[in-house]
Amino acid sequence: MSHTVNHTHDPRLRSWVKSSNPGQTDFPIQNLPFGVFKRRSNDDAPRVGVAIGDQILDVRACDKANLFEGEAKAAAAACESLSLNKLMSLGEDEWSGLRSRLSLLLREDNNEVEHHKQIIENHLVPMTEAEMLMPVEIGDYTDFYASLYHATNVGSMFRPDNPLLPNYKYVPIGYHGRASSVVVSGTGVKRPHGQTQTNEGEPPTFAPSKLLDYEMEVGFFVGPGNKLGEPVAIERAAQHIFGLCLVNDWSARDIQRWEYQPLGPFLAKSFATTISPWVVTMEALAPFRTEAFARTAGDPAPLAYLQSPTDQEQGGIDLTLEVCLASRQMREADIPPALLTRGNFRDMYWTIAQILTHHASNGCNLRTGDLIASGTVSGSSKESRGCLLELTWRGTEPVQLPGGETRRFLQDGDEVIMRGYCERAGFARIAFGECRGMVLQADGV
Amino acid sequence: MSHTVNHTHDPRLRSWVKSSNPGQTDFPIQNLPFGVFKRRSNDDAPRVGVAIGDQILDVRACDKANLFEGEAKAAAAACESLSLNKLMSLGEDEWSGLRSRLSLLLREDNNEVEHHKQIIENHLVPMTEAEMLMPVEIGDYTDFYASLYHATNVGSMFRPDNPLLPNYKYVPIGYHGRASSVVVSGTGVKRPHGQTQTNEGEPPTFAPSKLLDYEMEVGFFVGPGNKLGEPVAIERAAQHIFGLCLVNDWSARDIQRWEYQPLGPFLAKSFATTISPWVVTMEALAPFRTEAFARTAGDPAPLAYLQSPTDQEQGGIDLTLEVCLASRQMREADIPPALLTRGNFRDMYWTIAQILTHHASNGCNLRTGDLIASGTVSGSSKESRGCLLELTWRGTEPVQLPGGETRRFLQDGDEVIMRGYCERAGFARIAFGECRGMVLQADGV
């Protein structure tokens, strides 16, 4: 796995798109994430775009204007699609070629730009005029459990004597999620009904969940897949990863508690999973790669198929994650969203390469567009706990909201806003935009 | 849910396709299951077909020859596709219209047939000349655990004091499976590698699974879906079910045992799931509907959202299931496959309507083509145990094969053959064909 920092990361680069100056935006020229949008104003078809400042560049339109050639051309042609899947299926050379060319076309100190600038400007759509759509057709969605802190916290609530199961430090634990109910940021999330048991030994009731939670996660999208029966060596894992998004894996803790034995979480999760609309490429993230989680002295080494010196050195990603909450009352009182959680993706016990390689280690075929999420990202400190279950310790320590409210779990009207950003001295800050969702009242209440 | 027995079930019906006489075939005119095939002889595109005797009727070709009208025409037009999904998306009226028209075109005592017979004969493809393909594009695959006998057997091996968990008789337990690795009958299944722990407390090793198993299941395909956030009342569940297939949910018991806590089975299952190529419609199964599983006196009633008098009366399906095994040694000695398991789908604790309604009860959107499997079908007797784990009681009671071999779990070269059939006095026997898969040697062994 190599993460070469190249000219597209140069912090001195500026775009002639003025709103994209580093520090003013999540989307400077060093980022260039991909998404799918349509104009709000008409019955526009979905199209692939790249974020730059507060604008979206229509890649297909630029291709039709003959602004690409070579690998960039092949990648741009793959953007003539209703999703990112075709682009993601190509591979690192094409992705890098397209990103490099986009960087060139958008930078201000480039003579070629003067020639093309008018054309490109015609194909910039202000984000305020665009609706962001699901960026990817997801075949399978898998969710992991890769934070040792999260696993230990949750384990100690439910199994105080035995918080961490014996397999945890050997197996990147994961489970299949529900692909159909993955929705894009901004989609309302209706509080689910489900079976819950109030008192042990008593019959359950079927009612709206009372213990609704968010889970702050990071997801990656599979680029080229692997064939059924053909595992992916960890040294080649990076070639199969296109980029990252933010994931809110909404969870109904009361439903989960009653249903999850012996086959794992099911309806407690499958009512909705929200992802951010912009997919940040692995190339854009290259400057923020960092060493993998530092295992403590007593920890076992990963089994050989999960070991790679390069992955150990730079399998981590220094990506700060935040969750804010805005209640209905706060919105009505013009109180800005309150920060609940701030954590970092580098705190995960397993790297994304280990996760991908493990997933395919039995020959399971990963397909272009599959979404693989990390599991809740929690760190060692209280403020870095990535869900309310942990933050409020099962509701026993409610969080205070500005305006006087408290929260054990989510209430109707609560909007959960996730953000993610990468910062490093000597590099431009890049970020993921937002992953938002508001809790809507359950049916028939 | 209504299961009207209509003229297409008349046991006196005979087709002019001679090989389809009841008793001689799985596919008499009373069955007419749908599948996707291509001719072996050329680079034919996949096309939708209907099984009749030892022939496959090419539905698209018949449509082009103007043999359909009305609802049958709409359904036949939906067969101009590479999968059954479009047909499945339509609904009961169109499915029934097409099936009724096909029945009319294929029956021998019909004057209209003389007029069309030559045309239809031109569009019959012998099964020996056809390759059966995946019939459906599966969005999500879900696997349930709906046999009380299976759950109790497995539970008593792993938790002797507490075999059946307290939620079992309230919750149709299920979990998300892997859609990408669902394959059609005849596909080889490579023995997966995975982490297993030989002795408790010792580190695991990564090696080919030693405890490979089959699981005899029945799957149903979702017809029209439901929107996210909109559950399906149990009275309407049947409208969302197109038909059934056989499912072999291959399982690596040693991988499963080590990985499954706390999130459920993952790589122990995701290396392959085999389905039969023919989808038997719910209409064809109508004569074989029977009452739901008889709960014993102490059992709780299902919660209200899972209760329906009609489902109670005819939610079951009298479908006999068999698993045969042919080892390499047996094939070389010309010994026919040996019967290992014979069970019946009516023995499931939960009906398919309850399963579908529960799945969507949190608002989870089911999509056309989703595959929902029952879980291992086991009955009360030893010979009806639907997997080797149960049959050999974790390997402690090996099964004898003709030719002198024994099996605790599957060996390389073993071919597992599942069959399913429905028999009832006064009705023609219908069957599912075969669901086959051979265990192939692991890589690098």
CSV table of C-alpha atoms in Angstrom, one decimal, chain B residues 94-361:
chain,number,residue,atom,x,y,z
B,94,GLU,CA,-49.8,-10.0,-14.0
B,95,TRP,CA,-48.1,-13.1,-12.7
B,96,SER,CA,-51.3,-15.0,-12.7
B,97,GLY,CA,-52.3,-13.7,-16.1
B,98,LEU,CA,-49.1,-14.9,-17.6
B,99,ARG,CA,-49.2,-18.2,-15.9
B,100,SER,CA,-52.8,-18.8,-17.0
B,101,ARG,CA,-51.9,-18.0,-20.6
B,102,LEU,CA,-48.9,-20.2,-20.5
B,103,SER,CA,-51.0,-23.0,-19.2
B,104,LEU,CA,-53.5,-22.5,-22.0
B,105,LEU,CA,-50.8,-22.5,-24.7
B,106,LEU,CA,-49.2,-25.6,-23.4
B,107,ARG,CA,-52.2,-27.8,-22.6
B,108,GLU,CA,-53.1,-30.5,-25.0
B,109,ASP,CA,-56.9,-30.3,-25.1
B,110,ASN,CA,-57.0,-26.8,-26.5
B,111,ASN,CA,-58.0,-26.0,-30.0
B,112,GLU,CA,-56.2,-22.7,-30.0
B,113,VAL,CA,-53.0,-24.6,-29.5
B,114,GLU,CA,-53.1,-26.3,-32.9
B,115,HIS,CA,-52.9,-22.8,-34.3
B,116,HIS,CA,-49.9,-21.8,-32.3
B,117,LYS,CA,-48.2,-25.1,-31.6
B,118,GLN,CA,-45.6,-24.9,-34.4
B,119,ILE,CA,-44.6,-21.4,-33.2
B,120,ILE,CA,-44.3,-22.5,-29.6
B,121,GLU,CA,-42.4,-25.6,-30.5
B,122,ASN,CA,-39.8,-23.4,-32.2
B,123,HIS,CA,-39.3,-21.6,-28.9
B,124,LEU,CA,-38.8,-24.7,-26.8
B,125,VAL,CA,-35.2,-25.3,-25.8
B,126,PRO,CA,-34.2,-28.7,-24.4
B,127,MET,CA,-32.8,-28.4,-20.9
B,128,THR,CA,-29.8,-30.5,-22.0
B,129,GLU,CA,-28.9,-27.7,-24.4
B,130,ALA,CA,-29.3,-24.9,-21.9
B,131,GLU,CA,-27.2,-23.5,-19.1
B,132,MET,CA,-29.2,-22.2,-16.2
B,133,LEU,CA,-28.0,-18.8,-14.9
B,134,MET,CA,-28.7,-16.7,-11.8
B,135,PRO,CA,-32.5,-16.0,-12.1
B,136,VAL,CA,-32.6,-12.8,-10.1
B,137,GLU,CA,-30.4,-9.8,-9.4
B,138,ILE,CA,-30.5,-9.9,-5.6
B,139,GLY,CA,-30.2,-6.6,-3.9
B,140,ASP,CA,-30.1,-7.8,-0.3
B,141,TYR,CA,-30.0,-11.4,1.0
B,142,THR,CA,-31.4,-12.0,4.4
B,143,ASP,CA,-31.3,-15.3,6.2
B,144,PHE,CA,-33.7,-16.3,9.0
B,145,TYR,CA,-33.6,-18.9,11.7
B,146,ALA,CA,-37.2,-20.0,11.6
B,147,SER,CA,-37.0,-23.7,12.6
B,148,LEU,CA,-37.6,-24.2,16.3
B,149,TYR,CA,-36.0,-27.7,16.0
B,150,HIS,CA,-32.8,-26.3,14.3
B,151,ALA,CA,-32.5,-23.5,16.9
B,152,THR,CA,-33.1,-25.9,19.8
B,153,ASN,CA,-30.6,-28.5,18.4
B,154,VAL,CA,-27.9,-25.9,17.8
B,155,GLY,CA,-28.6,-24.2,21.0
B,156,SER,CA,-28.3,-27.4,23.0
B,157,MET,CA,-24.8,-28.1,21.6
B,158,PHE,CA,-23.5,-24.6,22.4
B,159,ARG,CA,-25.6,-23.8,25.5
B,160,PRO,CA,-26.8,-27.1,27.0
B,161,ASP,CA,-28.4,-25.3,30.0
B,162,ASN,CA,-30.2,-22.7,27.9
B,163,PRO,CA,-30.7,-24.1,24.4
B,164,LEU,CA,-33.5,-21.7,23.3
B,165,LEU,CA,-33.0,-18.0,23.9
B,166,PRO,CA,-35.9,-16.1,25.5
B,167,ASN,CA,-36.6,-14.1,22.3
B,168,TYR,CA,-37.0,-17.0,20.0
B,169,LYS,CA,-40.8,-17.5,20.3
B,170,TYR,CA,-41.4,-13.8,19.9
B,171,VAL,CA,-38.9,-12.7,17.3
B,172,PRO,CA,-38.5,-14.3,13.8
B,173,ILE,CA,-34.7,-14.1,14.3
B,174,GLY,CA,-32.8,-13.2,11.1
B,175,TYR,CA,-29.6,-11.6,10.0
B,176,HIS,CA,-28.3,-9.9,6.9
B,177,GLY,CA,-26.4,-12.3,4.5
B,178,ARG,CA,-24.0,-11.6,1.7
B,179,ALA,CA,-25.7,-11.0,-1.7
B,180,SER,CA,-22.6,-10.9,-3.8
B,181,SER,CA,-21.7,-14.6,-3.2
B,182,VAL,CA,-25.1,-16.1,-3.9
B,183,VAL,CA,-24.5,-18.5,-6.9
B,184,VAL,CA,-26.7,-20.7,-9.0
B,185,SER,CA,-26.8,-24.4,-8.7
B,186,GLY,CA,-23.8,-26.2,-10.3
B,187,THR,CA,-21.3,-23.6,-9.3
B,188,GLY,CA,-18.3,-25.1,-7.5
B,189,VAL,CA,-17.7,-24.0,-3.9
B,190,LYS,CA,-14.1,-23.6,-2.9
B,191,ARG,CA,-13.4,-24.5,0.7
B,192,PRO,CA,-12.8,-21.2,2.5
B,193,HIS,CA,-9.8,-20.2,4.5
B,194,GLY,CA,-10.5,-18.6,7.9
B,195,GLN,CA,-9.5,-18.1,11.4
B,196,THR,CA,-10.3,-20.9,13.7
B,197,GLN,CA,-9.3,-21.7,17.3
B,198,THR,CA,-8.5,-25.3,18.1
B,199,ASN,CA,-8.1,-25.0,21.9
B,200,GLU,CA,-9.7,-22.4,24.0
B,201,GLY,CA,-7.2,-19.8,25.3
B,202,GLU,CA,-4.8,-20.5,22.4
B,203,PRO,CA,-4.2,-18.2,19.5
B,204,PRO,CA,-6.2,-19.0,16.4
B,205,THR,CA,-4.7,-20.2,13.1
B,206,PHE,CA,-5.6,-19.2,9.6
B,207,ALA,CA,-6.2,-22.2,7.4
B,208,PRO,CA,-8.8,-24.0,5.3
B,209,SER,CA,-12.0,-24.7,7.2
B,210,LYS,CA,-12.2,-28.3,8.5
B,211,LEU,CA,-15.8,-28.2,9.4
B,212,LEU,CA,-17.7,-27.4,6.2
B,213,ASP,CA,-21.4,-27.9,6.2
B,214,TYR,CA,-24.5,-27.5,4.1
B,215,GLU,CA,-27.7,-25.9,5.4
B,216,MET,CA,-31.0,-27.0,3.7
B,217,GLU,CA,-33.2,-23.9,3.4
B,218,VAL,CA,-36.0,-22.5,1.4
B,219,GLY,CA,-35.8,-18.9,0.0
B,220,PHE,CA,-38.4,-16.6,-1.2
B,221,PHE,CA,-38.0,-13.7,-3.6
B,222,VAL,CA,-39.6,-10.3,-3.0
B,223,GLY,CA,-42.0,-9.2,-5.7
B,224,PRO,CA,-43.1,-5.6,-5.4
B,225,GLY,CA,-41.1,-3.9,-2.6
B,226,ASN,CA,-42.1,-1.4,0.1
B,227,LYS,CA,-40.9,2.1,0.5
B,228,LEU,CA,-38.4,3.0,3.3
B,229,GLY,CA,-40.4,3.8,6.4
B,230,GLU,CA,-43.5,2.0,5.3
B,231,PRO,CA,-44.0,-1.4,7.0
B,232,VAL,CA,-46.0,-4.2,5.4
B,233,ALA,CA,-49.1,-5.4,7.3
B,234,ILE,CA,-49.2,-9.2,7.6
B,235,GLU,CA,-52.5,-9.3,5.6
B,236,ARG,CA,-50.6,-7.8,2.7
B,237,ALA,CA,-47.4,-9.8,3.0
B,238,ALA,CA,-48.4,-12.4,0.3
B,239,GLN,CA,-48.7,-9.6,-2.3
B,240,HIS,CA,-45.0,-9.0,-1.9
B,241,ILE,CA,-43.8,-12.6,-2.5
B,242,PHE,CA,-43.2,-13.9,-6.0
B,243,GLY,CA,-42.1,-17.4,-5.4
B,244,LEU,CA,-39.7,-19.9,-3.8
B,245,CYS,CA,-36.3,-21.5,-4.5
B,246,LEU,CA,-34.1,-23.9,-2.7
B,247,VAL,CA,-31.1,-22.5,-0.8
B,248,ASN,CA,-27.9,-24.2,0.4
B,249,ASP,CA,-26.5,-21.8,2.9
B,250,TRP,CA,-23.0,-23.3,3.1
B,251,SER,CA,-21.4,-22.9,6.5
B,252,ALA,CA,-17.9,-23.2,7.9
B,253,ARG,CA,-18.6,-24.3,11.5
B,254,ASP,CA,-15.1,-23.8,12.8
B,255,ILE,CA,-14.9,-20.3,11.4
B,256,GLN,CA,-18.4,-19.5,12.7
B,257,ARG,CA,-17.7,-20.6,16.2
B,258,TRP,CA,-14.6,-18.3,16.5
B,259,GLU,CA,-16.0,-15.3,14.8
B,260,TYR,CA,-19.7,-15.1,15.6
B,261,GLN,CA,-19.6,-13.2,18.9
B,262,PRO,CA,-21.0,-10.6,19.3
B,263,LEU,CA,-22.2,-9.6,15.8
B,264,GLY,CA,-23.3,-13.0,14.3
B,265,PRO,CA,-22.0,-15.2,11.5
B,266,PHE,CA,-20.0,-13.4,8.8
B,267,LEU,CA,-17.1,-15.1,6.9
B,268,ALA,CA,-18.4,-18.5,8.0
B,269,LYS,CA,-21.3,-18.0,5.5
B,270,SER,CA,-20.3,-15.3,3.0
B,271,PHE,CA,-18.0,-17.5,0.8
B,272,ALA,CA,-21.0,-19.0,-1.1
B,273,THR,CA,-24.8,-19.5,-0.9
B,274,THR,CA,-26.2,-21.7,-3.7
B,275,ILE,CA,-29.8,-21.4,-5.0
B,276,SER,CA,-31.8,-23.5,-7.4
B,277,PRO,CA,-32.3,-22.0,-10.8
B,278,TRP,CA,-36.1,-22.4,-11.0
B,279,VAL,CA,-38.3,-20.1,-9.0
B,280,VAL,CA,-41.6,-21.8,-8.3
B,281,THR,CA,-44.4,-19.2,-8.1
B,282,MET,CA,-46.7,-18.8,-5.1
B,283,GLU,CA,-49.6,-19.5,-7.3
B,284,ALA,CA,-48.2,-22.9,-8.3
B,285,LEU,CA,-47.8,-23.7,-4.6
B,286,ALA,CA,-51.3,-22.7,-3.6
B,287,PRO,CA,-52.7,-26.3,-3.4
B,288,PHE,CA,-49.9,-27.1,-0.9
B,289,ARG,CA,-50.5,-24.4,1.6
B,290,THR,CA,-51.3,-25.8,5.0
B,291,GLU,CA,-51.8,-24.5,8.5
B,292,ALA,CA,-48.9,-22.8,10.2
B,293,PHE,CA,-46.8,-24.6,12.8
B,294,ALA,CA,-48.8,-25.8,15.7
B,295,ARG,CA,-47.5,-23.9,18.7
B,296,THR,CA,-47.6,-25.9,21.9
B,297,ALA,CA,-49.7,-25.0,24.8
B,298,GLY,CA,-47.1,-23.0,26.7
B,299,ASP,CA,-46.0,-21.0,23.7
B,300,PRO,CA,-46.8,-17.3,23.6
B,301,ALA,CA,-49.1,-16.1,20.8
B,302,PRO,CA,-47.3,-14.0,18.2
B,303,LEU,CA,-47.5,-10.3,18.9
B,304,ALA,CA,-50.4,-8.6,17.1
B,305,TYR,CA,-48.4,-7.4,14.1
B,306,LEU,CA,-47.4,-11.0,13.3
B,307,GLN,CA,-50.9,-12.4,13.7
B,308,SER,CA,-53.4,-13.2,11.0
B,309,PRO,CA,-56.1,-15.8,11.0
B,310,THR,CA,-55.5,-16.6,7.3
B,311,ASP,CA,-51.8,-16.9,7.8
B,312,GLN,CA,-52.5,-19.2,10.8
B,313,GLU,CA,-54.8,-21.4,8.6
B,314,GLN,CA,-52.6,-21.6,5.5
B,315,GLY,CA,-49.3,-19.9,6.2
B,316,GLY,CA,-47.4,-23.2,6.0
B,317,ILE,CA,-46.2,-24.9,2.9
B,318,ASP,CA,-46.2,-28.7,2.6
B,319,LEU,CA,-42.9,-28.9,0.8
B,320,THR,CA,-40.7,-31.9,1.3
B,321,LEU,CA,-37.0,-31.2,1.2
B,322,GLU,CA,-34.1,-33.7,0.7
B,323,VAL,CA,-30.4,-33.5,0.7
B,324,CYS,CA,-28.3,-36.1,-1.0
B,325,LEU,CA,-24.5,-36.4,-1.0
B,326,ALA,CA,-22.2,-37.9,-3.6
B,327,SER,CA,-18.6,-38.3,-2.7
B,328,ARG,CA,-15.8,-38.6,-5.2
B,329,GLN,CA,-15.3,-42.2,-4.2
B,330,MET,CA,-19.0,-42.9,-4.7
B,331,ARG,CA,-19.0,-41.3,-8.1
B,332,GLU,CA,-16.0,-43.3,-9.2
B,333,ALA,CA,-17.7,-46.5,-8.0
B,334,ASP,CA,-21.0,-45.5,-9.7
B,335,ILE,CA,-22.8,-45.4,-6.4
B,336,PRO,CA,-25.8,-43.1,-6.6
B,337,PRO,CA,-26.0,-40.1,-4.2
B,338,ALA,CA,-27.0,-41.0,-0.7
B,339,LEU,CA,-29.9,-39.4,1.1
B,340,LEU,CA,-28.8,-37.6,4.2
B,341,THR,CA,-31.7,-35.5,5.2
B,342,ARG,CA,-35.5,-35.5,4.5
B,343,GLY,CA,-37.5,-32.7,6.1
B,344,ASN,CA,-40.6,-30.6,5.4
B,345,PHE,CA,-40.9,-26.8,5.1
B,346,ARG,CA,-44.3,-26.9,7.0
B,347,ASP,CA,-42.2,-27.6,10.2
B,348,MET,CA,-41.0,-24.0,10.4
B,349,TYR,CA,-42.0,-22.1,13.5
B,350,TRP,CA,-42.5,-18.8,11.5
B,351,THR,CA,-44.4,-18.4,8.3
B,352,ILE,CA,-43.0,-16.6,5.3
B,353,ALA,CA,-45.7,-13.9,5.8
B,354,GLN,CA,-44.5,-13.4,9.4
B,355,ILE,CA,-40.9,-13.3,8.2
B,356,LEU,CA,-41.6,-10.7,5.6
B,357,THR,CA,-43.8,-8.5,7.9
B,358,HIS,CA,-41.2,-8.7,10.7
B,359,HIS,CA,-38.4,-7.8,8.3
B,360,ALA,CA,-40.3,-4.6,7.2
B,361,SER,CA,-41.7,-3.8,10.6
